[in-house]
Amino acid sequence: MDQLRIAVLNAAHRDENTTRNFRRELDASLAEFDATEGEVPDGFDYDGAVVTGSRASVYWDDEWMRPIKEWVGDAIDRGMPFLGVCWGHQLLADVLGGTVEDMGAYEVGYSEIEHYGESRLFDDISREFTAFTSHSDEVSELPPGAEPLAENHYSNHGFRKDRVFGVQFHPEYDAKTARELVHRKDLSDDRRQSVLEEITEENYQAACEAKLVFDNFLEFVREVRTENVAVAAECEDATATVGRSD
């Protein structure tokens, strides 16, 4: 079967780690767009899309976010499957009518998260799992009709609405990315040292289980593509039949 075509809206302000991480984790043909420059795909000829994390806040409403939100909204309306990670999770919630707010705390480091066990996005992932996190904003109110998928004591960590999925944690992070992020954050010396000490091979291996969300999302995208092809074929058959009867 042909590779899936996935549009990656990279909002990470030219962080090379983000490009490397998503290219490693997404087994698909990727077309990457620099969201912070307002770059969006020219059209909607993709099987699905992924929105990355960012140093920005969704509610800042910076100028570069406007074309991103517009394209994402149009693509969702056309039925394109989406996966949002961290800021991407928040952006998708915002576009769908949810609420994103400062949560009054900063969650950073390897965290324990619990999913509800009924979503295909978390197939083969333990009900309680480990993932790297870095966020001070949260989806405080889910979009109308959205289903919560995962959470911990900090915030919602996952939702689904129709073909749109979001996760607050960072399943794509490797140890290099985690360390560099911690070093550039405005943390007290004690907290920075504490989080750095968490970035061990053992914790990284434990967090690798969360990477399955990428495989599960891509499998969902394949199913949607198959359905779309079948529907298109039925429409062609119906049109041909009408043409013959005329």
Backbone as numpy.savetxt, mean C-alpha at the origin, in Angstrom:
# Nx Ny Nz CAx CAy CAz Cx Cy Cz
1.74 -17.14 -18.16 0.90 -15.93 -18.16 1.77 -14.69 -18.16
1.35 -13.67 -18.91 2.10 -12.43 -18.96 2.23 -11.82 -17.58
3.34 -11.10 -17.36 3.53 -10.41 -16.09 2.46 -9.34 -15.88
2.10 -9.16 -14.64 1.19 -8.07 -14.30 1.88 -6.74 -14.52
1.13 -5.74 -14.93 1.64 -4.39 -15.08 1.14 -3.56 -13.90
2.06 -3.11 -13.07 1.71 -2.39 -11.84 2.31 -0.99 -11.88
1.48 0.01 -11.65 1.96 1.39 -11.51 2.33 1.62 -10.05
3.54 2.11 -9.81 4.00 2.41 -8.45 4.10 3.92 -8.30
3.26 4.49 -7.46 3.31 5.92 -7.17 4.24 6.10 -5.97
5.46 6.52 -6.26 6.51 6.62 -5.24 6.49 8.02 -4.63
6.06 8.10 -3.38 5.95 9.39 -2.69 7.06 9.59 -1.67
8.16 8.86 -1.82 9.22 8.82 -0.80 10.30 9.88 -0.99
10.04 10.91 -1.79 10.98 12.02 -1.95 12.36 11.54 -2.39
12.35 10.73 -3.45 13.59 10.25 -4.08 14.48 9.41 -3.15
13.87 8.68 -2.26 14.61 7.77 -1.40 14.90 6.49 -2.19
16.17 6.22 -2.47 16.54 5.07 -3.28 16.13 3.75 -2.62
16.04 3.73 -1.30 15.63 2.51 -0.61 14.23 2.09 -1.04
13.34 3.05 -1.23 11.96 2.74 -1.58 11.89 2.05 -2.94
12.59 2.61 -3.92 12.62 1.99 -5.24 13.14 0.56 -5.15
14.26 0.38 -4.45 14.86 -0.95 -4.33 13.90 -1.93 -3.65
13.30 -1.49 -2.56 12.45 -2.39 -1.78 11.24 -2.87 -2.56
10.56 -1.95 -3.24 9.35 -2.36 -3.96 9.68 -3.17 -5.21
10.81 -2.89 -5.84 11.21 -3.71 -6.98 11.54 -5.13 -6.53
12.07 -5.26 -5.34 12.39 -6.58 -4.82 11.13 -7.36 -4.45
10.15 -6.69 -3.86 9.00 -7.38 -3.29 7.85 -7.61 -4.28
7.76 -6.82 -5.33 6.65 -6.94 -6.28 7.10 -7.70 -7.52
6.63 -8.92 -7.66 6.99 -9.77 -8.79 6.07 -9.42 -9.96
6.38 -8.30 -10.60 5.54 -7.79 -11.68 6.36 -6.82 -12.52
5.80 -6.40 -13.63 6.41 -5.35 -14.45 5.98 -4.01 -13.88
6.96 -3.26 -13.32 6.64 -2.04 -12.60 6.93 -0.80 -13.44
6.01 0.13 -13.38 6.22 1.47 -13.95 6.16 2.44 -12.77
7.30 3.07 -12.47 7.41 3.91 -11.28 7.24 5.39 -11.64
6.49 6.10 -10.79 6.22 7.51 -11.01 6.58 8.28 -9.75
7.28 9.40 -9.90 7.69 10.22 -8.77 6.51 11.09 -8.34
5.77 10.61 -7.36 4.57 11.33 -6.93 4.88 12.71 -6.39
6.05 12.88 -5.77 6.38 14.18 -5.18 6.66 15.24 -6.24
6.80 14.80 -7.48 6.91 15.74 -8.61 5.58 15.86 -9.35
4.54 15.27 -8.78 3.23 15.32 -9.42 3.09 14.37 -10.59
4.02 13.42 -10.74 3.97 12.48 -11.86 2.89 11.43 -11.63
2.06 11.23 -12.63 1.05 10.17 -12.60 1.07 9.46 -13.95
0.55 8.25 -14.01 0.50 7.55 -15.30 -0.35 8.31 -16.32
0.02 8.15 -17.56 -0.74 8.75 -18.66 -1.80 7.74 -19.08
-2.88 7.70 -18.33 -3.93 6.74 -18.60 -4.04 5.68 -17.52
-4.78 4.62 -17.81 -5.11 3.63 -16.79 -4.86 2.20 -17.29
-3.89 2.05 -18.17 -3.61 0.75 -18.76 -2.67 -0.06 -17.88
-3.12 -0.32 -16.66 -2.35 -1.10 -15.69 -3.29 -2.11 -15.02
-2.70 -3.21 -14.58 -3.50 -4.22 -13.89 -3.79 -3.82 -12.45
-2.93 -3.00 -11.87 -3.10 -2.56 -10.49 -2.12 -1.45 -10.18
-2.21 -0.92 -8.97 -1.32 0.18 -8.57 -0.97 0.06 -7.10
0.22 0.58 -6.78 0.72 0.60 -5.40 1.13 2.03 -5.07
0.77 2.49 -3.87 1.17 3.82 -3.40 2.07 3.64 -2.20
3.27 4.23 -2.23 4.28 4.01 -1.20 4.10 4.94 0.00
5.02 4.82 0.93 5.09 5.72 2.07 5.67 7.07 1.67
5.66 8.01 2.62 6.15 9.37 2.35 6.50 10.04 3.67
7.33 11.09 3.57 7.63 11.91 4.75 6.53 12.94 4.99
5.62 13.08 4.06 4.57 14.09 4.14 3.38 13.57 4.94
2.45 14.46 5.21 1.16 14.11 5.79 0.09 14.36 4.74
-0.87 13.45 4.65 -1.92 13.56 3.65 -2.68 14.87 3.78
-2.89 15.33 5.02 -3.71 16.53 5.24 -2.94 17.83 5.02
-1.65 17.76 4.69 -0.93 18.98 4.32 -1.46 19.55 3.00
-1.96 18.67 2.16 -2.51 19.10 0.88 -1.50 19.89 0.06
-0.25 19.42 0.05 0.76 20.04 -0.80 0.34 19.96 -2.26
0.84 20.89 -3.05 0.42 20.97 -4.45 0.66 19.67 -5.20
1.78 18.98 -4.91 2.09 17.75 -5.64 1.08 16.64 -5.37
0.35 16.74 -4.27 -0.61 15.69 -3.95 -1.87 15.75 -4.79
-2.19 16.91 -5.33 -3.47 17.07 -6.03 -3.61 16.17 -7.24
-2.62 16.15 -8.16 -2.77 15.22 -9.30 -2.75 13.76 -8.88
-2.04 13.45 -7.79 -2.00 12.07 -7.30 -3.39 11.65 -6.84
-4.02 12.48 -6.02 -5.36 12.15 -5.51 -6.36 12.05 -6.65
-6.24 12.94 -7.64 -7.18 12.91 -8.76 -7.03 11.63 -9.57
-5.77 11.26 -9.89 -5.56 10.05 -10.68 -5.99 8.81 -9.89
-5.64 8.76 -8.63 -6.03 7.61 -7.79 -7.54 7.47 -7.74
-8.25 8.59 -7.55 -9.71 8.54 -7.50 -10.30 8.04 -8.81
-9.77 8.52 -9.93 -10.27 8.09 -11.24 -9.97 6.60 -11.47
-8.77 6.17 -11.06 -8.39 4.76 -11.26 -9.27 3.84 -10.40
-9.56 4.25 -9.17 -10.44 3.46 -8.31 -11.82 3.36 -8.92
-12.32 4.47 -9.44 -13.65 4.47 -10.07 -13.70 3.53 -11.26
-12.56 3.30 -11.92 -12.49 2.39 -13.06 -12.29 0.94 -12.62
-12.20 0.70 -11.32 -12.08 -0.66 -10.82 -10.67 -1.18 -10.69
-9.66 -0.29 -10.77 -8.28 -0.75 -10.65 -7.96 -1.17 -9.21
-7.36 -2.33 -9.00 -6.94 -2.73 -7.64 -5.80 -1.86 -7.14
-5.84 -1.54 -5.85 -4.81 -0.70 -5.23 -4.32 -1.32 -3.94
-3.02 -1.09 -3.67 -2.43 -1.37 -2.37 -1.69 -0.12 -1.92
-2.02 0.39 -0.74 -1.32 1.53 -0.17 -0.53 1.11 1.05
0.70 1.63 1.17 1.58 1.31 2.30 1.89 2.58 3.06
1.61 2.60 4.36 1.86 3.72 5.27 1.18 4.99 4.75
1.92 5.95 4.21 1.28 7.14 3.64 0.30 6.76 2.54
0.66 5.74 1.77 -0.25 5.27 0.72 -1.55 4.75 1.29
-1.48 4.05 2.40 -2.66 3.58 3.14 -3.53 4.77 3.53
-2.90 5.81 4.03 -3.63 7.01 4.46 -4.21 7.76 3.26
-3.44 7.85 2.17 -3.93 8.55 0.99 -5.17 7.86 0.42
-5.12 6.54 0.31 -6.27 5.81 -0.22 -7.49 6.01 0.68
-7.29 5.98 1.99 -8.40 6.22 2.90 -8.98 7.61 2.70
-8.11 8.60 2.54 -8.54 9.98 2.33 -9.35 10.12 1.03
-8.84 9.54 -0.05 -9.52 9.63 -1.34 -10.90 8.98 -1.27
-11.01 7.92 -0.48 -12.28 7.19 -0.37 -13.24 7.79 0.65
-12.82 8.89 1.29 -13.73 9.56 2.21 -13.47 9.30 3.68
-12.33 8.68 4.02 -11.97 8.47 5.41 -11.29 9.69 5.99
-10.83 9.56 7.24 -10.20 10.67 7.95 -8.80 10.27 8.39
-7.83 11.14 8.11 -6.44 10.94 8.53 -6.06 12.07 9.47
-5.49 11.72 10.63 -5.15 12.72 11.64 -3.84 12.37 12.32
-3.22 13.38 12.92 -2.07 13.17 13.81 -2.57 12.37 15.01
-1.88 11.28 15.32 -2.39 10.43 16.40 -1.78 10.77 17.76
-0.93 11.82 17.81 -0.40 12.26 19.08 0.70 11.38 19.65
1.25 10.51 18.83 2.34 9.63 19.24 3.10 9.22 17.98
4.27 8.64 18.17 5.06 8.17 17.04 5.38 6.70 17.25
4.84 5.88 16.37 5.13 4.45 16.41 6.29 4.18 15.46
7.38 3.64 16.00 8.54 3.34 15.16 9.23 2.11 15.72
9.69 1.26 14.80 10.38 0.04 15.19 9.54 -1.18 14.86
10.00 -2.33 15.31 9.27 -3.56 15.06 8.11 -3.65 16.06
6.90 -3.78 15.52 5.69 -3.78 16.32 4.92 -5.08 16.14
4.12 -5.40 17.14 3.20 -6.52 17.03 1.85 -6.00 16.56
1.31 -6.65 15.55 0.05 -6.25 14.93 -0.85 -7.49 14.85
-2.14 -7.27 14.95 -3.09 -8.38 14.85 -4.05 -8.14 13.70
-4.20 -9.16 12.85 -5.23 -9.07 11.81 -6.41 -9.94 12.19
-7.53 -9.70 11.52 -8.77 -10.35 11.92 -8.99 -11.71 11.28
-8.09 -12.09 10.37 -8.09 -13.45 9.88 -9.07 -13.76 8.77
-9.76 -12.76 8.24 -10.79 -13.04 7.23 -10.49 -12.38 5.89
-9.34 -11.74 5.74 -9.02 -11.07 4.49 -7.94 -11.83 3.74
-8.13 -11.95 2.44 -7.14 -12.63 1.61 -5.81 -11.91 1.61
-5.78 -10.61 1.94 -4.52 -9.89 1.98 -3.58 -10.49 3.02
-4.15 -11.13 4.05 -3.35 -11.70 5.12 -3.32 -13.22 5.09
-3.62 -13.81 3.95 -3.53 -15.26 3.81 -2.13 -15.74 4.18
-2.09 -16.78 5.02 -0.85 -17.43 5.45 0.02 -16.56 6.36
-0.53 -15.46 6.86 0.17 -14.63 7.83 -0.45 -14.91 9.21
0.37 -15.12 10.20 -0.12 -15.42 11.55 -1.07 -14.33 12.03
-2.05 -14.72 12.85 -3.02 -13.75 13.34 -2.31 -12.59 14.05
-1.32 -12.88 14.86 -0.46 -11.86 15.45 0.90 -11.95 14.77
1.33 -10.84 14.18 2.56 -10.87 13.41 3.41 -9.63 13.71
4.66 -9.67 13.26 5.61 -8.59 13.48 5.83 -7.83 12.18
5.91 -6.50 12.27 6.22 -5.69 11.09 6.91 -4.41 11.53
7.71 -3.83 10.64 8.34 -2.56 10.95 7.34 -1.44 10.71
7.33 -0.47 11.63 6.39 0.64 11.55 7.12 1.97 11.70
6.55 3.00 11.09 7.07 4.37 11.26 5.97 5.34 10.83
5.22 5.86 11.82 4.16 6.81 11.49 3.69 7.55 12.73
3.30 8.81 12.51 2.68 9.61 13.57 1.27 10.04 13.19
0.85 9.72 11.96 -0.53 9.93 11.52 -1.24 8.58 11.48
-2.55 8.63 11.52 -3.34 7.40 11.47 -4.61 7.62 10.68
-5.18 6.53 10.18 -6.53 6.57 9.63 -7.45 6.45 10.83
-7.92 7.61 11.31 -8.74 7.62 12.52 -10.19 7.25 12.25
-10.62 7.42 11.01 -11.98 7.01 10.61 -11.89 6.38 9.24
-12.32 5.13 9.14 -12.25 4.42 7.87 -13.22 5.02 6.86
-12.94 4.84 5.57 -13.88 5.30 4.55 -15.24 4.61 4.73
-16.32 5.26 4.33 -17.64 4.61 4.40 -17.64 3.28 3.66
-18.11 2.24 4.33 -18.17 0.92 3.71 -16.89 0.12 3.75
-15.82 0.69 4.30 -14.54 -0.03 4.36 -14.55 -1.03 5.52
-13.79 -2.09 5.35 -13.67 -3.15 6.33 -12.31 -3.08 7.02
-12.27 -2.97 8.36 -10.97 -2.99 9.05 -10.36 -4.39 8.97
-9.06 -4.43 8.73 -8.37 -5.72 8.57 -7.36 -6.01 9.66
-6.72 -4.97 10.22 -5.64 -5.19 11.19 -5.49 -3.95 12.07
-4.93 -4.17 13.27 -4.74 -3.05 14.19 -3.75 -3.45 15.28
-3.26 -2.45 16.00 -2.61 -2.66 17.29 -3.03 -1.51 18.20
-2.36 -1.35 19.35 -2.81 -0.35 20.31 -2.56 1.07 19.83
-1.77 1.24 18.77 -1.55 2.56 18.21 -2.68 3.00 17.28
-3.05 2.12 16.35 -3.95 2.58 15.29 -4.46 1.42 14.45
-5.33 1.75 13.51 -5.69 0.83 12.44 -4.44 0.54 11.62
-4.25 -0.72 11.23 -3.10 -1.08 10.41 -3.49 -1.74 9.10
-4.76 -1.76 8.79 -5.16 -2.31 7.50 -6.65 -2.14 7.26
-7.00 -1.90 6.00 -8.43 -1.85 5.64 -8.59 -2.30 4.19
-9.85 -2.62 3.88 -10.21 -2.95 2.50 -11.54 -2.29 2.16
-11.62 -1.74 0.98 -12.89 -1.32 0.41 -12.91 -1.74 -1.05
-13.78 -2.69 -1.38 -13.88 -3.22 -2.73 -12.51 -3.74 -3.18
-11.89 -3.12 -4.19 -10.61 -3.59 -4.70 -9.42 -2.79 -4.14
-9.66 -2.03 -3.10 -8.62 -1.17 -2.51 -8.21 -1.71 -1.15
-6.89 -1.89 -0.97 -6.33 -2.36 0.30 -5.30 -1.34 0.80
-5.24 -1.17 2.11 -4.21 -0.34 2.69 -3.62 -1.00 3.92
-2.30 -0.84 4.11 -1.64 -1.31 5.34 -0.79 -0.17 5.89
-0.86 0.05 7.19 -0.11 1.14 7.81 1.35 0.78 8.02
1.64 -0.49 8.23 3.02 -0.93 8.48 3.81 -0.99 7.18
5.11 -1.29 7.31 6.01 -1.32 6.15 6.48 -2.74 5.89
5.74 -3.53 5.12 6.21 -4.90 4.84 7.43 -4.94 3.94
7.72 -3.85 3.23 8.83 -3.84 2.27 10.18 -3.53 2.90
10.21 -3.08 4.14 11.48 -2.61 4.74 12.48 -3.74 4.93
13.73 -3.42 4.61 14.85 -4.27 5.02 15.59 -3.57 6.16
16.61 -4.21 6.71 17.31 -3.64 7.87 18.01 -2.33 7.51
18.57 -2.23 6.32 19.25 -1.01 5.90 18.27 0.18 5.90
17.11 -0.02 5.31 16.10 1.04 5.27 15.69 1.45 6.67
15.48 0.46 7.53 15.04 0.76 8.90 16.08 1.57 9.65
17.33 1.18 9.55 18.38 1.91 10.27 18.51 3.35 9.77
18.50 3.52 8.46 18.65 4.86 7.91 17.48 5.76 8.30
16.28 5.20 8.32 15.12 5.98 8.74 15.26 6.42 10.19
15.65 5.52 11.06 15.77 5.85 12.49 16.81 6.94 12.71
17.91 6.89 11.97 18.97 7.89 12.13 18.52 9.29 11.72
17.61 9.40 10.75 17.21 10.74 10.31 15.98 11.27 11.04
15.36 10.48 11.89 14.19 10.93 12.62 14.59 11.76 13.84
13.72 12.68 14.23 13.95 13.54 15.39 13.53 12.79 16.65
14.46 11.97 17.16 14.20 11.15 18.33 15.19 11.52 19.42
14.80 11.26 20.66 15.76 11.42 21.75 16.86 10.39 21.57
18.02 10.65 22.13 19.14 9.70 22.00 18.76 8.33 22.55
18.06 8.32 23.67 17.69 7.04 24.28 16.73 6.25 23.40
15.73 6.96 22.84 14.76 6.23 22.02 15.40 5.77 20.73
16.25 6.61 20.14 16.92 6.20 18.91 17.75 4.93 19.16
18.50 4.92 20.24 19.33 3.76 20.54 18.47 2.53 20.79
17.34 2.73 21.47 16.45 1.61 21.77 15.89 0.99 20.49
15.47 1.84 19.55 14.91 1.33 18.30 16.00 0.66 17.46
17.19 1.27 17.42 18.29 0.67 16.66 18.63 -0.72 17.19
18.55 -0.88 18.49 18.85 -2.19 19.07 17.82 -3.24 18.69
16.62 -2.80 18.28 15.58 -3.74 17.84 15.85 -4.27 16.43
16.67 -3.54 15.67 16.87 -3.91 14.26 17.92 -5.01 14.19
17.47 -6.20 14.50 18.32 -7.38 14.51 17.90 -8.32 13.38
18.78 -9.25 13.08 18.45 -10.25 12.07 17.23 -11.06 12.49
17.13 -11.35 13.78 15.98 -12.13 14.28 14.67 -11.39 14.06
14.63 -10.10 14.39 13.40 -9.34 14.19 13.09 -9.16 12.71
14.13 -8.95 11.91 13.90 -8.80 10.48 13.30 -10.09 9.91
13.84 -11.23 10.29 13.31 -12.50 9.78 11.86 -12.70 10.23
11.57 -12.31 11.47 10.19 -12.43 11.94 9.25 -11.55 11.12
9.73 -10.37 10.74 8.91 -9.43 9.97 8.75 -9.84 8.51
9.58 -10.75 8.03 9.47 -11.17 6.62 8.13 -11.84 6.33
7.49 -12.39 7.34 6.17 -13.00 7.13 5.19 -11.97 6.56
5.30 -10.71 7.01 4.38 -9.66 6.56 4.53 -9.35 5.08
5.66 -9.74 4.47 5.86 -9.50 3.05 4.84 -10.25 2.19
4.19 -11.25 2.76 3.20 -12.01 2.00 2.04 -11.14 1.53
1.85 -9.96 2.13 0.77 -9.10 1.65 1.00 -8.73 0.19
2.25 -8.63 -0.24 2.53 -8.30 -1.64 2.11 -9.45 -2.57
2.48 -10.67 -2.21 2.09 -11.82 -3.03 0.57 -11.97 -3.06
-0.06 -11.78 -1.90 -1.51 -11.92 -1.82 -2.21 -10.84 -2.65
-1.67 -9.63 -2.62 -2.26 -8.56 -3.42 -2.12 -8.87 -4.91
-0.94 -9.31 -5.32 -0.73 -9.60 -6.74 -1.61 -10.76 -7.21
-1.83 -11.74 -6.35 -2.73 -12.83 -6.72 -4.16 -12.31 -6.91
-4.56 -11.38 -6.04 -5.87 -10.74 -6.19 -5.94 -9.99 -7.52
-4.87 -9.27 -7.86 -4.85 -8.52 -9.12 -4.97 -9.47 -10.31
-4.30 -10.62 -10.25 -4.40 -11.60 -11.33 -5.84 -12.07 -11.52
-6.52 -12.30 -10.42 -7.90 -12.75 -10.49 -8.79 -11.67 -11.11
-8.54 -10.42 -10.73 -9.32 -9.33 -11.30 -9.06 -9.23 -12.80
-7.79 -9.36 -13.19 -7.47 -9.30 -14.62 -8.17 -10.41 -15.37
-8.18 -11.63 -14.82 -8.84 -12.76 -15.46 -10.33 -12.49 -15.62
-10.94 -11.93 -14.57 -12.36 -11.60 -14.65 -12.62 -10.55 -15.73
-11.75 -9.56 -15.79 -11.93 -8.50 -16.79 -11.81 -9.04 -18.21
-10.86 -9.95 -18.42 -10.69 -10.56 -19.74 -11.92 -11.38 -20.11
-12.46 -12.12 -19.14 -13.65 -12.94 -19.40 -14.85 -12.07 -19.75
-15.02 -10.98 -19.02 -16.14 -10.07 -19.29 -16.00 -9.44 -20.66
-14.78 -9.04 -21.01 -14.55 -8.44 -22.33 -14.85 -9.44 -23.44
-14.48 -10.71 -23.23 -14.75 -11.74 -24.23 -16.25 -11.96 -24.39
-16.98 -11.96 -23.28 -18.43 -12.13 -23.35 -19.09 -10.98 -24.11
-18.58 -9.77 -23.86 -19.13 -8.61 -24.56 -18.87 -8.70 -26.05
-17.67 -9.17 -26.42 -17.35 -9.32 -27.84 -18.24 -10.36 -28.50
-18.47 -11.50 -27.77 -19.33 -12.54 -28.29 -20.75 -12.02 -28.48
-21.22 -11.25 -27.49 -22.59 -10.72 -27.58 -22.71 -9.77 -28.76
-21.70 -8.94 -28.94 -21.71 -7.98 -30.05 -21.69 -8.71 -31.39
-20.88 -9.75 -31.48 -20.80 -10.53 -32.72 -22.13 -11.22 -33.03
-22.78 -11.73 -31.97 -24.07 -12.40 -32.16 -25.11 -11.43 -32.68
-25.15 -10.23 -32.07 -26.10 -9.21 -32.52 -25.82 -8.84 -33.97
-24.54 -8.74 -34.30 -24.17 -8.38 -35.66 -24.64 -9.43 -36.68
-24.52 -10.73 -36.31 -24.95 -11.78 -37.21 -26.46 -11.80 -37.40
-27.18 -11.49 -36.27 -28.64 -11.51 -36.35 -29.17 -10.37 -37.20
-28.38 -9.30 -37.28 -28.81 -8.16 -38.12 -28.62 -8.51 -39.60
